[in-house]
Amino acid sequence: MIELRGVKKTYYTEGKETPVLFGIDFKIEEGDYTAIMAPSGTGKSTLLNILGTLDKPTEGKYLFRNRDLTELSDDELSRMRNKSIGFVFQLFNLLGRVSVLENVLLPLLYAETYPKEARERALRLLDMVGLGDRVHFKPNALSGGQQQRVAIARALINEPDLLLADEPTGNLDSMSSEEILQIFDEIHRKGRTIVVVTHERDVALRADKIITMKDGRVFSEERTR
Ligand SMILES: Nc1ncnc2c1ncn2[C@@H]1O[C@H](COP(=O)(O)OP(=O)(O)O)[C@@H](O)[C@H]1O
Ligand SMILES: [Mg+2]
C-alpha cells in the first residue's frame, strides 16, 4: 500500500535548519498493523505527517498504491487524503463547541457530497466505540479516553483504508489506553491498515510489525507474531 524510498525531511524555520529524517525506506502492506517506534523528539510526528500527506518530504519518494504522491497537486492530495486516510492524534483534537456527534461528522463538511446515511454511520461508529449514550455531550464532559474514542469514530467516518495514529494513548491512563488499543485491534480485524507511531514498546507490541527508528533512519523491522 505504502512505500517510502529515501525519504528525508529537514525543517527550515526562522532561518534555522533542522534535519529530522535522514533517508527512510520501508513498505507497508494492505491490511497490516504496523507500529513505528522511536524516542520523543526524533521525528515520529514528522514521519506520520508525511505518511498522511499533511507534509511533504524534502527528498525521496512516497508511493501510495503505486502512485507517486510527489507528482500530485495539493487539490488531488487533499481529495485522496479525505477519502483514504483517517487520523488520530495524541491530544484528540476535538472541537470543544460542538457535540460528540457533530465532531464525528466534521470531516464530511469538507467532502463534496454529504451522504444522507452519514448520520447513521456516525451513530454506528459511536456505538462501536462504546459512546452510543453520549452522542449529544460536548467533548469536555467526557474523559480523555472517551474523547479519544470520539476521535477514532471521526477518523473512520469516511471509511478510510488507512488509519494513522500519533501516540494515541500518550495522554491516557493504562485502562483507557487498553480500551483504545482494543478498538484498534477490532478495526484491524475488520481489514483496515493501521500505522501507529509511539515511543512505548507495549503499545508497539500490539501491532503485527514494529519498525524501530534511530537517528532519523530505520534501525530494525520485526514481526511480533
Ligand atoms: N515545523 C517545524 N519547524 C522546525 N522544527 C520542527 C518542526 N516540527 C518539528 N520540528 C523538530 O523536528 C524534530 C522532530 O519532531 P517530531 O517529529 O515532532 O518528533 P516526535 O514526534 O518524535 O516527538 C524536533 O527536533 C522538532 O523540534
Ligand atoms: Mg510527536
PDB file of C-alpha atoms and ligand atoms in Angstrom:
ATOM      1  CA  MET A   1       0.000   0.000   0.000  1.00  0.00           C
ATOM      2  CA  ILE A   2       2.774   2.369   1.025  1.00  0.00           C
ATOM      3  CA  GLU A   3       6.384   2.584   0.032  1.00  0.00           C
ATOM      4  CA  LEU A   4       8.884   5.174   1.195  1.00  0.00           C
ATOM      5  CA  ARG A   5      12.131   5.462  -0.704  1.00  0.00           C
ATOM      6  CA  GLY A   6      14.941   7.545   0.677  1.00  0.00           C
ATOM      7  CA  VAL A   7      12.605   9.953   2.430  1.00  0.00           C
ATOM      8  CA  LYS A   8      14.424  12.863   4.032  1.00  0.00           C
ATOM      9  CA  LYS A   9      12.969  15.796   5.901  1.00  0.00           C
ATOM     10  CA  THR A  10      14.637  18.973   7.001  1.00  0.00           C
ATOM     11  CA  TYR A  11      12.700  21.859   8.509  1.00  0.00           C
ATOM     12  CA  TYR A  12      13.722  25.382   7.607  1.00  0.00           C
ATOM     13  CA  THR A  13      12.062  27.520  10.225  1.00  0.00           C
ATOM     14  CA  GLU A  14      13.044  31.085  11.061  1.00  0.00           C
ATOM     15  CA  GLY A  15      16.397  30.731   9.355  1.00  0.00           C
ATOM     16  CA  LYS A  16      17.211  27.606  11.300  1.00  0.00           C
ATOM     17  CA  GLU A  17      17.796  24.282   9.623  1.00  0.00           C
ATOM     18  CA  THR A  18      16.610  21.185  11.496  1.00  0.00           C
ATOM     19  CA  PRO A  19      17.319  17.890   9.769  1.00  0.00           C
ATOM     20  CA  VAL A  20      14.980  15.222  11.166  1.00  0.00           C
ATOM     21  CA  LEU A  21      14.691  12.299   8.740  1.00  0.00           C
ATOM     22  CA  PHE A  22      17.870  11.120   7.036  1.00  0.00           C
ATOM     23  CA  GLY A  23      16.629   8.619   4.466  1.00  0.00           C
ATOM     24  CA  ILE A  24      13.723   6.368   5.384  1.00  0.00           C
ATOM     25  CA  ASP A  25      12.873   3.259   3.381  1.00  0.00           C
ATOM     26  CA  PHE A  26      10.059   0.888   4.206  1.00  0.00           C
ATOM     27  CA  LYS A  27       6.910  -0.724   2.875  1.00  0.00           C
ATOM     28  CA  ILE A  28       3.541  -1.158   4.497  1.00  0.00           C
ATOM     29  CA  GLU A  29       1.263  -3.863   3.114  1.00  0.00           C
ATOM     30  CA  GLU A  30      -2.522  -3.545   2.766  1.00  0.00           C
ATOM     31  CA  GLY A  31      -4.236  -4.780   5.902  1.00  0.00           C
ATOM     32  CA  ASP A  32      -1.116  -4.715   8.067  1.00  0.00           C
ATOM     33  CA  TYR A  33      -0.997  -3.231  11.545  1.00  0.00           C
ATOM     34  CA  THR A  34       2.373  -1.514  11.867  1.00  0.00           C
ATOM     35  CA  ALA A  35       3.957   0.367  14.746  1.00  0.00           C
ATOM     36  CA  ILE A  36       6.740   2.868  14.203  1.00  0.00           C
ATOM     37  CA  MET A  37       8.750   3.249  17.358  1.00  0.00           C
ATOM     38  CA  ALA A  38      11.234   5.974  18.228  1.00  0.00           C
ATOM     39  CA  PRO A  39      12.074   8.144  21.251  1.00  0.00           C
ATOM     40  CA  SER A  40      10.398  11.525  21.727  1.00  0.00           C
ATOM     41  CA  GLY A  41      11.633  14.373  19.596  1.00  0.00           C
ATOM     42  CA  THR A  42      13.165  12.171  16.914  1.00  0.00           C
ATOM     43  CA  GLY A  43      10.701  12.620  14.072  1.00  0.00           C
ATOM     44  CA  LYS A  44       7.713  10.370  14.675  1.00  0.00           C
ATOM     45  CA  SER A  45       5.127  13.073  14.108  1.00  0.00           C
ATOM     46  CA  THR A  46       7.140  14.351  11.162  1.00  0.00           C
ATOM     47  CA  LEU A  47       7.048  10.907   9.579  1.00  0.00           C
ATOM     48  CA  LEU A  48       3.371  10.392  10.329  1.00  0.00           C
ATOM     49  CA  ASN A  49       2.515  13.762   8.791  1.00  0.00           C
ATOM     50  CA  ILE A  50       4.365  12.731   5.656  1.00  0.00           C
ATOM     51  CA  LEU A  51       2.533   9.383   5.554  1.00  0.00           C
ATOM     52  CA  GLY A  52      -0.721  11.309   5.950  1.00  0.00           C
ATOM     53  CA  THR A  53       0.238  13.780   3.193  1.00  0.00           C
ATOM     54  CA  LEU A  54      -0.084  16.663   5.646  1.00  0.00           C
ATOM     55  CA  ASP A  55       3.557  17.439   4.940  1.00  0.00           C
ATOM     56  CA  LYS A  56       5.970  16.663   2.114  1.00  0.00           C
ATOM     57  CA  PRO A  57       9.397  15.076   2.204  1.00  0.00           C
ATOM     58  CA  THR A  58      12.331  17.346   1.400  1.00  0.00           C
ATOM     59  CA  GLU A  59      13.737  14.486  -0.678  1.00  0.00           C
ATOM     60  CA  GLY A  60      12.736  10.970  -1.641  1.00  0.00           C
ATOM     61  CA  LYS A  61       9.654   9.224  -2.928  1.00  0.00           C
ATOM     62  CA  TYR A  62       6.318   8.355  -1.374  1.00  0.00           C
ATOM     63  CA  LEU A  63       4.320   5.752  -3.270  1.00  0.00           C
ATOM     64  CA  PHE A  64       0.722   5.143  -2.216  1.00  0.00           C
ATOM     65  CA  ARG A  65      -0.825   2.216  -4.066  1.00  0.00           C
ATOM     66  CA  ASN A  66       1.920   2.565  -6.644  1.00  0.00           C
ATOM     67  CA  ARG A  67       1.125   6.206  -7.256  1.00  0.00           C
ATOM     68  CA  ASP A  68       3.923   8.692  -6.740  1.00  0.00           C
ATOM     69  CA  LEU A  69       2.370  11.271  -4.431  1.00  0.00           C
ATOM     70  CA  THR A  70       5.102  13.807  -5.055  1.00  0.00           C
ATOM     71  CA  GLU A  71       3.525  14.280  -8.500  1.00  0.00           C
ATOM     72  CA  LEU A  72       0.026  15.160  -7.259  1.00  0.00           C
ATOM     73  CA  SER A  73      -1.272  18.708  -6.887  1.00  0.00           C
ATOM     74  CA  ASP A  74      -2.384  19.940  -3.475  1.00  0.00           C
ATOM     75  CA  ASP A  75      -6.023  19.543  -4.538  1.00  0.00           C
ATOM     76  CA  GLU A  76      -5.535  15.978  -5.661  1.00  0.00           C
ATOM     77  CA  LEU A  77      -3.665  15.247  -2.453  1.00  0.00           C
ATOM     78  CA  SER A  78      -6.374  16.607  -0.185  1.00  0.00           C
ATOM     79  CA  ARG A  79      -9.044  14.676  -2.069  1.00  0.00           C
ATOM     80  CA  MET A  80      -7.056  11.483  -1.759  1.00  0.00           C
ATOM     81  CA  ARG A  81      -6.372  12.202   1.948  1.00  0.00           C
ATOM     82  CA  ASN A  82     -10.021  12.838   2.705  1.00  0.00           C
ATOM     83  CA  LYS A  83     -11.123   9.655   1.008  1.00  0.00           C
ATOM     84  CA  SER A  84      -8.388   7.264   2.078  1.00  0.00           C
ATOM     85  CA  ILE A  85      -6.794   8.355   5.344  1.00  0.00           C
ATOM     86  CA  GLY A  86      -8.104   8.785   8.886  1.00  0.00           C
ATOM     87  CA  PHE A  87      -6.092  10.445  11.658  1.00  0.00           C
ATOM     88  CA  VAL A  88      -5.966  10.033  15.423  1.00  0.00           C
ATOM     89  CA  PHE A  89      -3.751  12.372  17.447  1.00  0.00           C
ATOM     90  CA  GLN A  90      -2.303  12.321  20.951  1.00  0.00           C
ATOM     91  CA  LEU A  91      -4.349  15.316  22.101  1.00  0.00           C
ATOM     92  CA  PHE A  92      -7.620  14.140  20.473  1.00  0.00           C
ATOM     93  CA  ASN A  93      -8.055  17.462  18.577  1.00  0.00           C
ATOM     94  CA  LEU A  94     -11.837  17.631  19.000  1.00  0.00           C
ATOM     95  CA  LEU A  95     -13.860  20.808  18.565  1.00  0.00           C
ATOM     96  CA  GLY A  96     -14.984  21.862  22.017  1.00  0.00           C
ATOM     97  CA  ARG A  97     -18.061  23.814  21.000  1.00  0.00           C
ATOM     98  CA  VAL A  98     -19.947  21.121  19.135  1.00  0.00           C
ATOM     99  CA  SER A  99     -21.378  17.790  20.207  1.00  0.00           C
ATOM    100  CA  VAL A 100     -19.725  14.411  20.001  1.00  0.00           C
ATOM    101  CA  LEU A 101     -21.923  13.513  17.029  1.00  0.00           C
ATOM    102  CA  GLU A 102     -21.063  16.730  15.195  1.00  0.00           C
ATOM    103  CA  ASN A 103     -17.377  16.144  15.845  1.00  0.00           C
ATOM    104  CA  VAL A 104     -17.625  12.758  14.175  1.00  0.00           C
ATOM    105  CA  LEU A 105     -19.394  14.322  11.183  1.00  0.00           C
ATOM    106  CA  LEU A 106     -16.824  17.123  10.813  1.00  0.00           C
ATOM    107  CA  PRO A 107     -14.660  15.513   8.127  1.00  0.00           C
ATOM    108  CA  LEU A 108     -17.730  15.372   5.882  1.00  0.00           C
ATOM    109  CA  LEU A 109     -18.066  19.127   5.887  1.00  0.00           C
ATOM    110  CA  TYR A 110     -15.097  19.155   3.531  1.00  0.00           C
ATOM    111  CA  ALA A 111     -16.418  16.422   1.296  1.00  0.00           C
ATOM    112  CA  GLU A 112     -18.129  17.292  -1.946  1.00  0.00           C
ATOM    113  CA  THR A 113     -21.310  15.482  -1.073  1.00  0.00           C
ATOM    114  CA  TYR A 114     -22.697  14.886   2.359  1.00  0.00           C
ATOM    115  CA  PRO A 115     -24.197  11.415   2.172  1.00  0.00           C
ATOM    116  CA  LYS A 116     -27.621  11.013   3.719  1.00  0.00           C
ATOM    117  CA  GLU A 117     -26.584   7.939   5.579  1.00  0.00           C
ATOM    118  CA  ALA A 118     -23.661   9.801   7.206  1.00  0.00           C
ATOM    119  CA  ARG A 119     -25.541  10.456  10.436  1.00  0.00           C
ATOM    120  CA  GLU A 120     -26.441   6.774  10.698  1.00  0.00           C
ATOM    121  CA  ARG A 121     -22.866   5.811  10.080  1.00  0.00           C
ATOM    122  CA  ALA A 122     -21.645   8.275  12.738  1.00  0.00           C
ATOM    123  CA  LEU A 123     -24.081   6.828  15.252  1.00  0.00           C
ATOM    124  CA  ARG A 124     -22.987   3.310  14.385  1.00  0.00           C
ATOM    125  CA  LEU A 125     -19.321   4.253  14.852  1.00  0.00           C
ATOM    126  CA  LEU A 126     -20.076   5.917  18.183  1.00  0.00           C
ATOM    127  CA  ASP A 127     -21.811   2.723  19.234  1.00  0.00           C
ATOM    128  CA  MET A 128     -18.801   0.718  18.159  1.00  0.00           C
ATOM    129  CA  VAL A 129     -16.517   2.791  20.408  1.00  0.00           C
ATOM    130  CA  GLY A 130     -18.950   2.498  23.316  1.00  0.00           C
ATOM    131  CA  LEU A 131     -20.319   6.044  23.279  1.00  0.00           C
ATOM    132  CA  GLY A 132     -23.794   5.448  21.901  1.00  0.00           C
ATOM    133  CA  ASP A 133     -25.313   7.052  25.008  1.00  0.00           C
ATOM    134  CA  ARG A 134     -23.202  10.214  24.839  1.00  0.00           C
ATOM    135  CA  VAL A 135     -23.632  11.456  21.287  1.00  0.00           C
ATOM    136  CA  HIS A 136     -25.088  14.814  22.371  1.00  0.00           C
ATOM    137  CA  PHE A 137     -22.451  15.516  25.016  1.00  0.00           C
ATOM    138  CA  LYS A 138     -19.811  18.167  24.463  1.00  0.00           C
ATOM    139  CA  PRO A 139     -16.253  16.806  24.459  1.00  0.00           C
ATOM    140  CA  ASN A 140     -15.327  18.480  27.759  1.00  0.00           C
ATOM    141  CA  ALA A 141     -17.984  16.384  29.510  1.00  0.00           C
ATOM    142  CA  LEU A 142     -16.020  13.259  28.566  1.00  0.00           C
ATOM    143  CA  SER A 143     -12.891  11.639  29.977  1.00  0.00           C
ATOM    144  CA  GLY A 144      -9.684  11.632  27.945  1.00  0.00           C
ATOM    145  CA  GLY A 145     -10.229   8.034  26.910  1.00  0.00           C
ATOM    146  CA  GLN A 146     -13.782   8.798  25.806  1.00  0.00           C
ATOM    147  CA  GLN A 147     -12.571  11.825  23.831  1.00  0.00           C
ATOM    148  CA  GLN A 148     -10.042   9.658  22.085  1.00  0.00           C
ATOM    149  CA  ARG A 149     -12.794   7.196  21.194  1.00  0.00           C
ATOM    150  CA  VAL A 150     -14.744  10.075  19.607  1.00  0.00           C
ATOM    151  CA  ALA A 151     -11.596  10.930  17.654  1.00  0.00           C
ATOM    152  CA  ILE A 152     -11.399   7.328  16.419  1.00  0.00           C
ATOM    153  CA  ALA A 153     -15.026   7.428  15.277  1.00  0.00           C
ATOM    154  CA  ARG A 154     -14.283  10.708  13.481  1.00  0.00           C
ATOM    155  CA  ALA A 155     -11.219   9.171  11.819  1.00  0.00           C
ATOM    156  CA  LEU A 156     -13.404   6.367  10.432  1.00  0.00           C
ATOM    157  CA  ILE A 157     -16.367   8.412   9.178  1.00  0.00           C
ATOM    158  CA  ASN A 158     -15.135   8.487   5.575  1.00  0.00           C
ATOM    159  CA  GLU A 159     -14.362   4.756   5.718  1.00  0.00           C
ATOM    160  CA  PRO A 160     -10.664   5.283   5.040  1.00  0.00           C
ATOM    161  CA  ASP A 161      -8.454   2.345   4.101  1.00  0.00           C
ATOM    162  CA  LEU A 162      -5.591   3.662   6.196  1.00  0.00           C
ATOM    163  CA  LEU A 163      -5.757   4.762   9.826  1.00  0.00           C
ATOM    164  CA  LEU A 164      -2.797   6.784  11.125  1.00  0.00           C
ATOM    165  CA  ALA A 165      -2.370   7.340  14.846  1.00  0.00           C
ATOM    166  CA  ASP A 166       0.210   9.584  16.509  1.00  0.00           C
ATOM    167  CA  GLU A 167       0.840   8.457  20.113  1.00  0.00           C
ATOM    168  CA  PRO A 168      -2.882   7.736  20.522  1.00  0.00           C
ATOM    169  CA  THR A 169      -2.512   6.622  24.145  1.00  0.00           C
ATOM    170  CA  GLY A 170       0.182   9.115  25.114  1.00  0.00           C
ATOM    171  CA  ASN A 171      -2.170  11.162  27.276  1.00  0.00           C
ATOM    172  CA  LEU A 172      -4.220   8.341  28.760  1.00  0.00           C
ATOM    173  CA  ASP A 173      -4.126   6.177  31.870  1.00  0.00           C
ATOM    174  CA  SER A 174      -3.452   2.490  31.360  1.00  0.00           C
ATOM    175  CA  MET A 175      -7.098   1.410  31.478  1.00  0.00           C
ATOM    176  CA  SER A 176      -8.204   3.928  28.845  1.00  0.00           C
ATOM    177  CA  SER A 177      -5.142   3.052  26.776  1.00  0.00           C
ATOM    178  CA  GLU A 178      -6.140  -0.592  26.813  1.00  0.00           C
ATOM    179  CA  GLU A 179      -9.644   0.336  25.598  1.00  0.00           C
ATOM    180  CA  ILE A 180      -8.180   2.334  22.718  1.00  0.00           C
ATOM    181  CA  LEU A 181      -5.809  -0.479  21.778  1.00  0.00           C
ATOM    182  CA  GLN A 182      -8.680  -2.973  21.813  1.00  0.00           C
ATOM    183  CA  ILE A 183     -10.614  -0.762  19.416  1.00  0.00           C
ATOM    184  CA  PHE A 184      -7.562  -0.672  17.133  1.00  0.00           C
ATOM    185  CA  ASP A 185      -7.407  -4.493  17.285  1.00  0.00           C
ATOM    186  CA  GLU A 186     -11.027  -4.629  16.190  1.00  0.00           C
ATOM    187  CA  ILE A 187     -10.568  -2.088  13.388  1.00  0.00           C
ATOM    188  CA  HIS A 188      -7.600  -4.114  12.171  1.00  0.00           C
ATOM    189  CA  ARG A 189      -9.587  -7.354  12.302  1.00  0.00           C
ATOM    190  CA  LYS A 190     -12.136  -5.720  10.026  1.00  0.00           C
ATOM    191  CA  GLY A 191      -9.402  -5.290   7.429  1.00  0.00           C
ATOM    192  CA  ARG A 192      -8.081  -1.757   7.825  1.00  0.00           C
ATOM    193  CA  THR A 193      -4.431  -0.872   7.514  1.00  0.00           C
ATOM    194  CA  ILE A 194      -3.186   0.819  10.683  1.00  0.00           C
ATOM    195  CA  VAL A 195       0.027   2.708  11.380  1.00  0.00           C
ATOM    196  CA  VAL A 196       0.693   3.833  14.943  1.00  0.00           C
ATOM    197  CA  VAL A 197       3.714   5.871  15.968  1.00  0.00           C
ATOM    198  CA  THR A 198       4.710   5.572  19.582  1.00  0.00           C
ATOM    199  CA  HIS A 199       7.683   5.626  21.928  1.00  0.00           C
ATOM    200  CA  GLU A 200       6.129   2.901  24.095  1.00  0.00           C
ATOM    201  CA  ARG A 201       7.110  -0.680  23.446  1.00  0.00           C
ATOM    202  CA  ASP A 202       3.930  -2.168  24.962  1.00  0.00           C
ATOM    203  CA  VAL A 203       1.828  -0.103  22.552  1.00  0.00           C
ATOM    204  CA  ALA A 204       4.045  -1.114  19.624  1.00  0.00           C
ATOM    205  CA  LEU A 205       3.738  -4.792  20.577  1.00  0.00           C
ATOM    206  CA  ARG A 206       0.033  -4.728  19.725  1.00  0.00           C
ATOM    207  CA  ALA A 207       0.942  -4.344  16.058  1.00  0.00           C
ATOM    208  CA  ASP A 208       1.942  -7.157  13.669  1.00  0.00           C
ATOM    209  CA  LYS A 209       5.141  -5.408  12.767  1.00  0.00           C
ATOM    210  CA  ILE A 210       7.418  -2.924  14.533  1.00  0.00           C
ATOM    211  CA  ILE A 211       9.634  -0.533  12.619  1.00  0.00           C
ATOM    212  CA  THR A 212      12.175   0.970  15.006  1.00  0.00           C
ATOM    213  CA  MET A 213      13.810   4.254  14.074  1.00  0.00           C
ATOM    214  CA  LYS A 214      17.087   5.575  15.308  1.00  0.00           C
ATOM    215  CA  ASP A 215      18.748   8.858  14.404  1.00  0.00           C
ATOM    216  CA  GLY A 216      16.207   9.544  11.671  1.00  0.00           C
ATOM    217  CA  ARG A 217      16.689   6.197   9.942  1.00  0.00           C
ATOM    218  CA  VAL A 218      15.096   2.773  10.108  1.00  0.00           C
ATOM    219  CA  PHE A 219      17.086   0.755  12.636  1.00  0.00           C
ATOM    220  CA  SER A 220      15.148  -2.524  12.544  1.00  0.00           C
ATOM    221  CA  GLU A 221      11.945  -4.182  11.369  1.00  0.00           C
ATOM    222  CA  GLU A 222      10.471  -7.092  13.285  1.00  0.00           C
ATOM    223  CA  ARG A 223       7.316  -9.178  13.143  1.00  0.00           C
ATOM    224  CA  THR A 224       5.631  -9.608  16.505  1.00  0.00           C
ATOM    225  CA  ARG A 225       3.697 -12.719  15.561  1.00  0.00           C
TER     226      ARG A 225
HETATM  227  N1  LIG B   1       7.548  22.905  11.977  1.00  0.00           N
HETATM  228  C1  LIG B   1       8.752  22.643  12.499  1.00  0.00           C
HETATM  229  N2  LIG B   1       9.766  23.511  12.331  1.00  0.00           N
HETATM  230  C2  LIG B   1      11.007  23.259  12.829  1.00  0.00           C
HETATM  231  N3  LIG B   1      11.320  22.153  13.531  1.00  0.00           N
HETATM  232  C3  LIG B   1      10.347  21.258  13.730  1.00  0.00           C
HETATM  233  C4  LIG B   1       9.008  21.443  13.240  1.00  0.00           C
HETATM  234  N4  LIG B   1       8.272  20.361  13.596  1.00  0.00           N
HETATM  235  C5  LIG B   1       9.108  19.554  14.273  1.00  0.00           C
HETATM  236  N5  LIG B   1      10.354  20.071  14.370  1.00  0.00           N
HETATM  237  C6  LIG B   1      11.529  19.471  15.009  1.00  0.00           C
HETATM  238  O1  LIG B   1      11.730  18.208  14.437  1.00  0.00           O
HETATM  239  C7  LIG B   1      12.182  17.277  15.409  1.00  0.00           C
HETATM  240  C8  LIG B   1      11.247  16.064  15.431  1.00  0.00           C
HETATM  241  O2  LIG B   1       9.960  16.467  15.851  1.00  0.00           O
HETATM  242  P1  LIG B   1       8.725  15.486  15.865  1.00  0.00           P
HETATM  243  O3  LIG B   1       8.555  14.901  14.529  1.00  0.00           O
HETATM  244  O4  LIG B   1       7.594  16.232  16.436  1.00  0.00           O
HETATM  245  O5  LIG B   1       9.228  14.336  16.875  1.00  0.00           O
HETATM  246  P2  LIG B   1       8.391  13.297  17.765  1.00  0.00           P
HETATM  247  O6  LIG B   1       7.021  13.231  17.230  1.00  0.00           O
HETATM  248  O7  LIG B   1       9.164  12.021  17.624  1.00  0.00           O
HETATM  249  O8  LIG B   1       8.441  13.786  19.171  1.00  0.00           O
HETATM  250  C9  LIG B   1      12.244  18.051  16.724  1.00  0.00           C
HETATM  251  O9  LIG B   1      13.570  18.456  16.913  1.00  0.00           O
HETATM  252  C10 LIG B   1      11.333  19.220  16.473  1.00  0.00           C
HETATM  253  O10 LIG B   1      11.729  20.325  17.223  1.00  0.00           O
HETATM  254 MG    MG B   2       5.217  13.594  18.150  1.00  0.00          MG
END
